[in-house]
PDB file of N, CA and C in Angstrom:
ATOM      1  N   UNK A1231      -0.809  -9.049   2.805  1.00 91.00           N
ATOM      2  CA  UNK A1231      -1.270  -7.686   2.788  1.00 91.00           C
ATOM      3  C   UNK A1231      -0.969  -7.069   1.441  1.00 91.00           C
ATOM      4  N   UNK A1232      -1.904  -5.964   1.266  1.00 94.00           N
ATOM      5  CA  UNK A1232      -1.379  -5.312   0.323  1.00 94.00           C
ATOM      6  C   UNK A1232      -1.368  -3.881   0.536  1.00 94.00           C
ATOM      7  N   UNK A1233      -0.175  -2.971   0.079  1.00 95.00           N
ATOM      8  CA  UNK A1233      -0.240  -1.781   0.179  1.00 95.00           C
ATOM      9  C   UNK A1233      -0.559  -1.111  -1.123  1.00 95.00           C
ATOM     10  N   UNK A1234      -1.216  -0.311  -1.203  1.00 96.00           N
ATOM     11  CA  UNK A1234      -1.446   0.785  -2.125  1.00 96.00           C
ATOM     12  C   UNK A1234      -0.722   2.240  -1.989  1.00 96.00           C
ATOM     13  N   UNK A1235      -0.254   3.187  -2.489  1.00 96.00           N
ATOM     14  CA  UNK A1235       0.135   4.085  -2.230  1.00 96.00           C
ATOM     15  C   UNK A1235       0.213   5.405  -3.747  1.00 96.00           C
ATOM     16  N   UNK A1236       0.334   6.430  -3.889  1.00 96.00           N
ATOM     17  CA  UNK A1236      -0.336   6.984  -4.972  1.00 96.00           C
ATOM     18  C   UNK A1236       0.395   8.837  -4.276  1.00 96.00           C
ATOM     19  N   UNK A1237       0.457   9.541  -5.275  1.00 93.00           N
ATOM     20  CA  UNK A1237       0.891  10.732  -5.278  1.00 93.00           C
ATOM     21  C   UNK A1237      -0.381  11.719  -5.120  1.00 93.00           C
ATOM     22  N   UNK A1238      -1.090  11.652  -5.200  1.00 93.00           N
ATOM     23  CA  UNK A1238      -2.891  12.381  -4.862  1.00 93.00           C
ATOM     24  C   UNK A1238      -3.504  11.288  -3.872  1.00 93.00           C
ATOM     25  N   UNK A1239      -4.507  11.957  -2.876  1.00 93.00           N
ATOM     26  CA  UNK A1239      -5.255  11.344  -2.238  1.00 93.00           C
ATOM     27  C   UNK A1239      -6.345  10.860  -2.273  1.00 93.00           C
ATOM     28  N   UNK A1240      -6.701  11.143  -3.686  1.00 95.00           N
ATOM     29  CA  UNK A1240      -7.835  10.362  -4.610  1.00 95.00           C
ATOM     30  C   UNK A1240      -7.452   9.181  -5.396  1.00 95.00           C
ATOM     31  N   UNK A1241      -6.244   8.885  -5.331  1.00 95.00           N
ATOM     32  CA  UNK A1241      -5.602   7.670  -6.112  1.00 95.00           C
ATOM     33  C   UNK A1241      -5.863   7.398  -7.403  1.00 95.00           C
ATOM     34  N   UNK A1242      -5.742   8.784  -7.757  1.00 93.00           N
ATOM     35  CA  UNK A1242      -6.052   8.378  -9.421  1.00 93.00           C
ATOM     36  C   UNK A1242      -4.792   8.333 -10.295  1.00 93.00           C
ATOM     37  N   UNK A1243      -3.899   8.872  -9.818  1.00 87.00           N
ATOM     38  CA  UNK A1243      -2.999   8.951 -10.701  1.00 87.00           C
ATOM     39  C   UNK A1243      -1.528   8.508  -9.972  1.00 87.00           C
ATOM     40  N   UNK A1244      -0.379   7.726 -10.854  1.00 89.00           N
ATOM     41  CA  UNK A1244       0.394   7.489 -10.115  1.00 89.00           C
ATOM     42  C   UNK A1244       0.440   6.086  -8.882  1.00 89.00           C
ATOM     43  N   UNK A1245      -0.869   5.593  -9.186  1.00 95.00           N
ATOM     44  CA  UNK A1245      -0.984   4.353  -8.145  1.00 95.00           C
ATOM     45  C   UNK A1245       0.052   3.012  -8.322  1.00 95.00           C
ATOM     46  N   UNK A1246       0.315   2.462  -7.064  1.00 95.00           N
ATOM     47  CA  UNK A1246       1.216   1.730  -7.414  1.00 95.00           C
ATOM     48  C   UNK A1246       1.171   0.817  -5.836  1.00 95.00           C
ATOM     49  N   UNK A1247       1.255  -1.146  -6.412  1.00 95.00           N
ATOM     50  CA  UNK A1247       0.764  -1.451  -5.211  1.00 95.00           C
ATOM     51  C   UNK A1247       1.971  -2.433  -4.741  1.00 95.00           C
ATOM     52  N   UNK A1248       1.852  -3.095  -3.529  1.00 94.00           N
ATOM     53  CA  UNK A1248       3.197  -3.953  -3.317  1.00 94.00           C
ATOM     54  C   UNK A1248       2.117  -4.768  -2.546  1.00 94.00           C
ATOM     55  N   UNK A1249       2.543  -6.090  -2.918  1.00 92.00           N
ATOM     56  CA  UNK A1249       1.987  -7.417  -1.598  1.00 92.00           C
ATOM     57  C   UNK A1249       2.772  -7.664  -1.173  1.00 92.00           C
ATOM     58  N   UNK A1250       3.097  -8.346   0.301  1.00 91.00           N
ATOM     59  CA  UNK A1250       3.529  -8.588   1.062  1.00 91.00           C
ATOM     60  C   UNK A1250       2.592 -10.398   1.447  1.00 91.00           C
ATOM     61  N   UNK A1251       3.805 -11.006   1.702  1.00 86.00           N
ATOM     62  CA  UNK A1251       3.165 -12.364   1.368  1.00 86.00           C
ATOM     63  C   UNK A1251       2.938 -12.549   2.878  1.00 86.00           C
ATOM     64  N   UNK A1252       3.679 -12.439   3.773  1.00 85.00           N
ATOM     65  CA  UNK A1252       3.761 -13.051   4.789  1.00 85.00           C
ATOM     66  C   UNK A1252       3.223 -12.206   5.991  1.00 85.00           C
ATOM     67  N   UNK A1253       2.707 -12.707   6.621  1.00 81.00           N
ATOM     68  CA  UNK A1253       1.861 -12.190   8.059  1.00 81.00           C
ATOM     69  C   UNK A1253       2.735 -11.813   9.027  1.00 81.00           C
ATOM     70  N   UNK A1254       3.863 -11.905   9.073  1.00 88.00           N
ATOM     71  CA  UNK A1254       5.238 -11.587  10.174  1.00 88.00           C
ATOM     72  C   UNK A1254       5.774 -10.174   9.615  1.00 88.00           C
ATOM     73  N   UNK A1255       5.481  -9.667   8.781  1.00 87.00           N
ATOM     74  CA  UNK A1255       6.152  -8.450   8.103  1.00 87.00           C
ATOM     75  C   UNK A1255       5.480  -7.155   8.825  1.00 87.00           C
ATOM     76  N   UNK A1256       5.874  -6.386   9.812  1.00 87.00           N
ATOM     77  CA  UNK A1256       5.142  -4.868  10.673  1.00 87.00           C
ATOM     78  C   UNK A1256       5.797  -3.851   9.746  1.00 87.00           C
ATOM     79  N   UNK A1257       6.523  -4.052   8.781  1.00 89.00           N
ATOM     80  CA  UNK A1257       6.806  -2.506   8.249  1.00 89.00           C
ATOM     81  C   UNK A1257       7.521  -2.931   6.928  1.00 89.00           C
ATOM     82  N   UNK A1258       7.853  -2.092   5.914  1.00 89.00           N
ATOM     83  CA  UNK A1258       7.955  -1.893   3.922  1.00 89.00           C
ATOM     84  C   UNK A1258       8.836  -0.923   4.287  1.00 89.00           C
ATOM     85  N   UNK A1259       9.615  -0.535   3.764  1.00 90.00           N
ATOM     86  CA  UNK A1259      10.042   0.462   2.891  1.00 90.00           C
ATOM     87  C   UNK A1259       9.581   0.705   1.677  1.00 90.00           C
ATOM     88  N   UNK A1260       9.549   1.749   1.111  1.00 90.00           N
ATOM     89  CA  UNK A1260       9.375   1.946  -0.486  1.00 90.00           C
ATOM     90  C   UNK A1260      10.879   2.810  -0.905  1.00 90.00           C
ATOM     91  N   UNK A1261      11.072   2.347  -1.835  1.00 90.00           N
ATOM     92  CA  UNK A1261      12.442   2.985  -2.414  1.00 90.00           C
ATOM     93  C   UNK A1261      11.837   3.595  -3.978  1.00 90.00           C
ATOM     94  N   UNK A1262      12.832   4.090  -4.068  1.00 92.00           N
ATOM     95  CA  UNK A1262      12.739   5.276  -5.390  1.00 92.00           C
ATOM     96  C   UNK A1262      11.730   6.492  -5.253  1.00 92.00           C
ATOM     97  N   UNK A1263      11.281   6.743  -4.259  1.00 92.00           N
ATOM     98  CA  UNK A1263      10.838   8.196  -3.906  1.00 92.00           C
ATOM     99  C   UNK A1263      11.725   9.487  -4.038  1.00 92.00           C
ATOM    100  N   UNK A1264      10.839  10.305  -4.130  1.00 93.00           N
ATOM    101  CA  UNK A1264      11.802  11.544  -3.856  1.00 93.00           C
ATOM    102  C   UNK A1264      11.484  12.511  -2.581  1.00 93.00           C
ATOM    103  N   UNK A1265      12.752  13.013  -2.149  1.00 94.00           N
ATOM    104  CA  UNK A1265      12.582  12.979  -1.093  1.00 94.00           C
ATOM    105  C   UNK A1265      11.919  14.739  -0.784  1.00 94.00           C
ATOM    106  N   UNK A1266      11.271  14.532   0.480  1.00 95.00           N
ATOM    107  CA  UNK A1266      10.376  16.105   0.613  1.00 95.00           C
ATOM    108  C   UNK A1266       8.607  15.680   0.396  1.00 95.00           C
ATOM    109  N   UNK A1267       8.882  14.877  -1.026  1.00 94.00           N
ATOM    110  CA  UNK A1267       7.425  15.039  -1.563  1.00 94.00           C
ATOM    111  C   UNK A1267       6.595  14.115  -0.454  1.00 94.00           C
ATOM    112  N   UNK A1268       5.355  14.660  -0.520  1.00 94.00           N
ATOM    113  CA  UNK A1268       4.050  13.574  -0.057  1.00 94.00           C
ATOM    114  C   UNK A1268       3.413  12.444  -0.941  1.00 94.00           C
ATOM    115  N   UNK A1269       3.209  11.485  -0.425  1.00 95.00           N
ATOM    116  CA  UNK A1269       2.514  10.100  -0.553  1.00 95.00           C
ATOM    117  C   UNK A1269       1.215   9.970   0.202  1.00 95.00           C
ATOM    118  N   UNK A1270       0.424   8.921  -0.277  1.00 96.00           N
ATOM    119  CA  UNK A1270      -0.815   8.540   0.319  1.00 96.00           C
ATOM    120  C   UNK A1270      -0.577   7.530   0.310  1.00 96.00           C
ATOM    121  N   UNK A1271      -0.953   6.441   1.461  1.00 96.00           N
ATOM    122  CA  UNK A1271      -0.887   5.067   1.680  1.00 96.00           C
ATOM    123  C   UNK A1271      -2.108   4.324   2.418  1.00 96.00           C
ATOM    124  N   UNK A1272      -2.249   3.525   2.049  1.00 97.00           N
ATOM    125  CA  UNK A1272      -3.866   2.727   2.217  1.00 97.00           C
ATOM    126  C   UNK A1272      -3.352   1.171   2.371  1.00 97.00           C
ATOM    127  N   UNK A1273      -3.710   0.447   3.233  1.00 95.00           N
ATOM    128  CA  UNK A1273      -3.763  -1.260   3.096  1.00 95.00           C
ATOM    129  C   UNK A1273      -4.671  -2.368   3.321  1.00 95.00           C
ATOM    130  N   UNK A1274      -4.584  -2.936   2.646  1.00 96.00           N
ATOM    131  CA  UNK A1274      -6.083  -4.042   2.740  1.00 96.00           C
ATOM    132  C   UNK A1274      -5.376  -5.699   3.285  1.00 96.00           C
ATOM    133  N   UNK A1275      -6.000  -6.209   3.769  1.00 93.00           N
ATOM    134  CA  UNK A1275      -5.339  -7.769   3.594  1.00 93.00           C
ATOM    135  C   UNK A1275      -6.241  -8.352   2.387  1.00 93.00           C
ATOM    136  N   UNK A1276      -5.608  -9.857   2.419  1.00 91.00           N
ATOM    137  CA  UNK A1276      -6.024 -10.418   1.341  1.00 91.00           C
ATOM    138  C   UNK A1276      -6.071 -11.920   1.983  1.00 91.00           C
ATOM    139  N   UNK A1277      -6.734 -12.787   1.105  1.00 90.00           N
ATOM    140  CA  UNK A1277      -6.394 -14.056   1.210  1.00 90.00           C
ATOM    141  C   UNK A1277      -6.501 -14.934  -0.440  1.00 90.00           C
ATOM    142  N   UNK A1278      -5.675 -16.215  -0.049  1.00 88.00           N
ATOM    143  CA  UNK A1278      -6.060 -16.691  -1.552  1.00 88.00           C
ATOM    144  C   UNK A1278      -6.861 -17.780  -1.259  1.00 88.00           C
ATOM    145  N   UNK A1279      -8.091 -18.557  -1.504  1.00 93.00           N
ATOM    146  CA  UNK A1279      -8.800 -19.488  -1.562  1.00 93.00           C
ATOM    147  C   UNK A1279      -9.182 -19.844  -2.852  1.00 93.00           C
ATOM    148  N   UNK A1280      -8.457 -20.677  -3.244  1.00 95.00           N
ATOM    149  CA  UNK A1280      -9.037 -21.939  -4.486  1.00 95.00           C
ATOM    150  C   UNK A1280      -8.415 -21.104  -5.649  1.00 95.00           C
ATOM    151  N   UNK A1281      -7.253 -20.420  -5.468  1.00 90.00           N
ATOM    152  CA  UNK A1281      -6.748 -19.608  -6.710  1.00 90.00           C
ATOM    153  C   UNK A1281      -7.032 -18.240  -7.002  1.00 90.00           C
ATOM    154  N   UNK A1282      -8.093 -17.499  -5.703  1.00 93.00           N
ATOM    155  CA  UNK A1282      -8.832 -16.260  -6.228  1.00 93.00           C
ATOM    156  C   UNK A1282      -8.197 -15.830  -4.626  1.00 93.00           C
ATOM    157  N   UNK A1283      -8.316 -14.513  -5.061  1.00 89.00           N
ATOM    158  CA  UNK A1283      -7.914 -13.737  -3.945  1.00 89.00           C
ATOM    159  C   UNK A1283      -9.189 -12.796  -3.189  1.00 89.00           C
ATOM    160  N   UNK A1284      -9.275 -13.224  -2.152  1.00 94.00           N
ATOM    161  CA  UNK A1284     -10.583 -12.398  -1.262  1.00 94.00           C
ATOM    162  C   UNK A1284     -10.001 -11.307  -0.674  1.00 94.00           C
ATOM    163  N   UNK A1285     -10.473  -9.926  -1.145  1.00 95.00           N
ATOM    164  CA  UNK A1285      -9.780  -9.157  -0.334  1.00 95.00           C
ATOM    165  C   UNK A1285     -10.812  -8.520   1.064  1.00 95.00           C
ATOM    166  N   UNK A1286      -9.865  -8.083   2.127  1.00 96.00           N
ATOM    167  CA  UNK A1286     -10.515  -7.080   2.733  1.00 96.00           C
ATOM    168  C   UNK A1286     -10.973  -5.745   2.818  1.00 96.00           C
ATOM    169  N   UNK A1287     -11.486  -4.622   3.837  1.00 97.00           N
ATOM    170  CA  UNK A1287     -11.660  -3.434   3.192  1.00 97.00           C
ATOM    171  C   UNK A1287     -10.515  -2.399   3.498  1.00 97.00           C
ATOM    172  N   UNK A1288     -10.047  -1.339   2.621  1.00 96.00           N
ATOM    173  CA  UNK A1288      -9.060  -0.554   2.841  1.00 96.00           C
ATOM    174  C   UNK A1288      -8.709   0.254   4.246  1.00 96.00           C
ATOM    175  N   UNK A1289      -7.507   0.449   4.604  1.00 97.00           N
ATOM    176  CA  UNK A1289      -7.599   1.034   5.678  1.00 97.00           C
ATOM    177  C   UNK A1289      -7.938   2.710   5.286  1.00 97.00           C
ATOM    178  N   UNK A1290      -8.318   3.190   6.139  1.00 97.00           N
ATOM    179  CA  UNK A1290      -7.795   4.823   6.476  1.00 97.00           C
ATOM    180  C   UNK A1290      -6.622   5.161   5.478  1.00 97.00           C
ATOM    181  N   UNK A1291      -6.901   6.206   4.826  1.00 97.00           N
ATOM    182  CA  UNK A1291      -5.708   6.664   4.179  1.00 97.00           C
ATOM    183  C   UNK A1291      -4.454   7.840   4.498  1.00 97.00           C
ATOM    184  N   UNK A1292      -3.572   7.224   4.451  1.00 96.00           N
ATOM    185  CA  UNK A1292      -2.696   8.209   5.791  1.00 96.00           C
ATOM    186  C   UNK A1292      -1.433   8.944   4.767  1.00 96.00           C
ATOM    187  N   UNK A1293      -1.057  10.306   5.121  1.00 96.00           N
ATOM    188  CA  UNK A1293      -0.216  11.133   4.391  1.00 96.00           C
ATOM    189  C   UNK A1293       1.142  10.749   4.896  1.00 96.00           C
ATOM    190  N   UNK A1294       1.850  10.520   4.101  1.00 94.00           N
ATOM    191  CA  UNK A1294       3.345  10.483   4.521  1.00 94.00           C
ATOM    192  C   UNK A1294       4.478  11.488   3.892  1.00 94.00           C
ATOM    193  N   UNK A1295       5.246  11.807   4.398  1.00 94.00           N
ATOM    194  CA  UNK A1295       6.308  12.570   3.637  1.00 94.00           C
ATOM    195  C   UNK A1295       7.580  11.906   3.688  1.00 94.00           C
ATOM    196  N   UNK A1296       7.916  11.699   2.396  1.00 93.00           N
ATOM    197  CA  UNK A1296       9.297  10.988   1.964  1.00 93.00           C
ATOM    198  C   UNK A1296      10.549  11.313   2.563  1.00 93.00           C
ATOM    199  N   UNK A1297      10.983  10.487   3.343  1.00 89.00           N
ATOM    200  CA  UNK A1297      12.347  11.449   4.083  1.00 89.00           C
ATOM    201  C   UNK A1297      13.526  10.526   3.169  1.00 89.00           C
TER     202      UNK A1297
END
């Protein structure tokens, strides 16, 4: 999987992504936030075939607040 996550909900600025290799993983933390502020978070899967990565399409983009 991959997560995306970004400080605007247009993801223009501030984007920043994490993969997650393994299919057993239901939840991330993100560290170095600050706390109060809002986040946007989006995730796609992926796969790798023959060295290239196929991705899927993004989820729903969902607001979070940093506790």
């Amino acid at each position: 999987y991959e997560i995306v996550y970004a400080s605007n909900s247009k993801f223009t600025s501030g984007v920043k992504t994490i993969k997650v290799s393994t299919n057993k993983t239901i939840s991330r933390t993100i560290k170095g936030l600050k706390k109060g502020k809002n986040i946007y978070v989006k995730v796609r899967s992926y796969k790798a075939v023959n060295g290239k990565h196929i991705h899927g399409a993004y989820s729903t983009v969902k607001k979070a607040t940093v506790r």
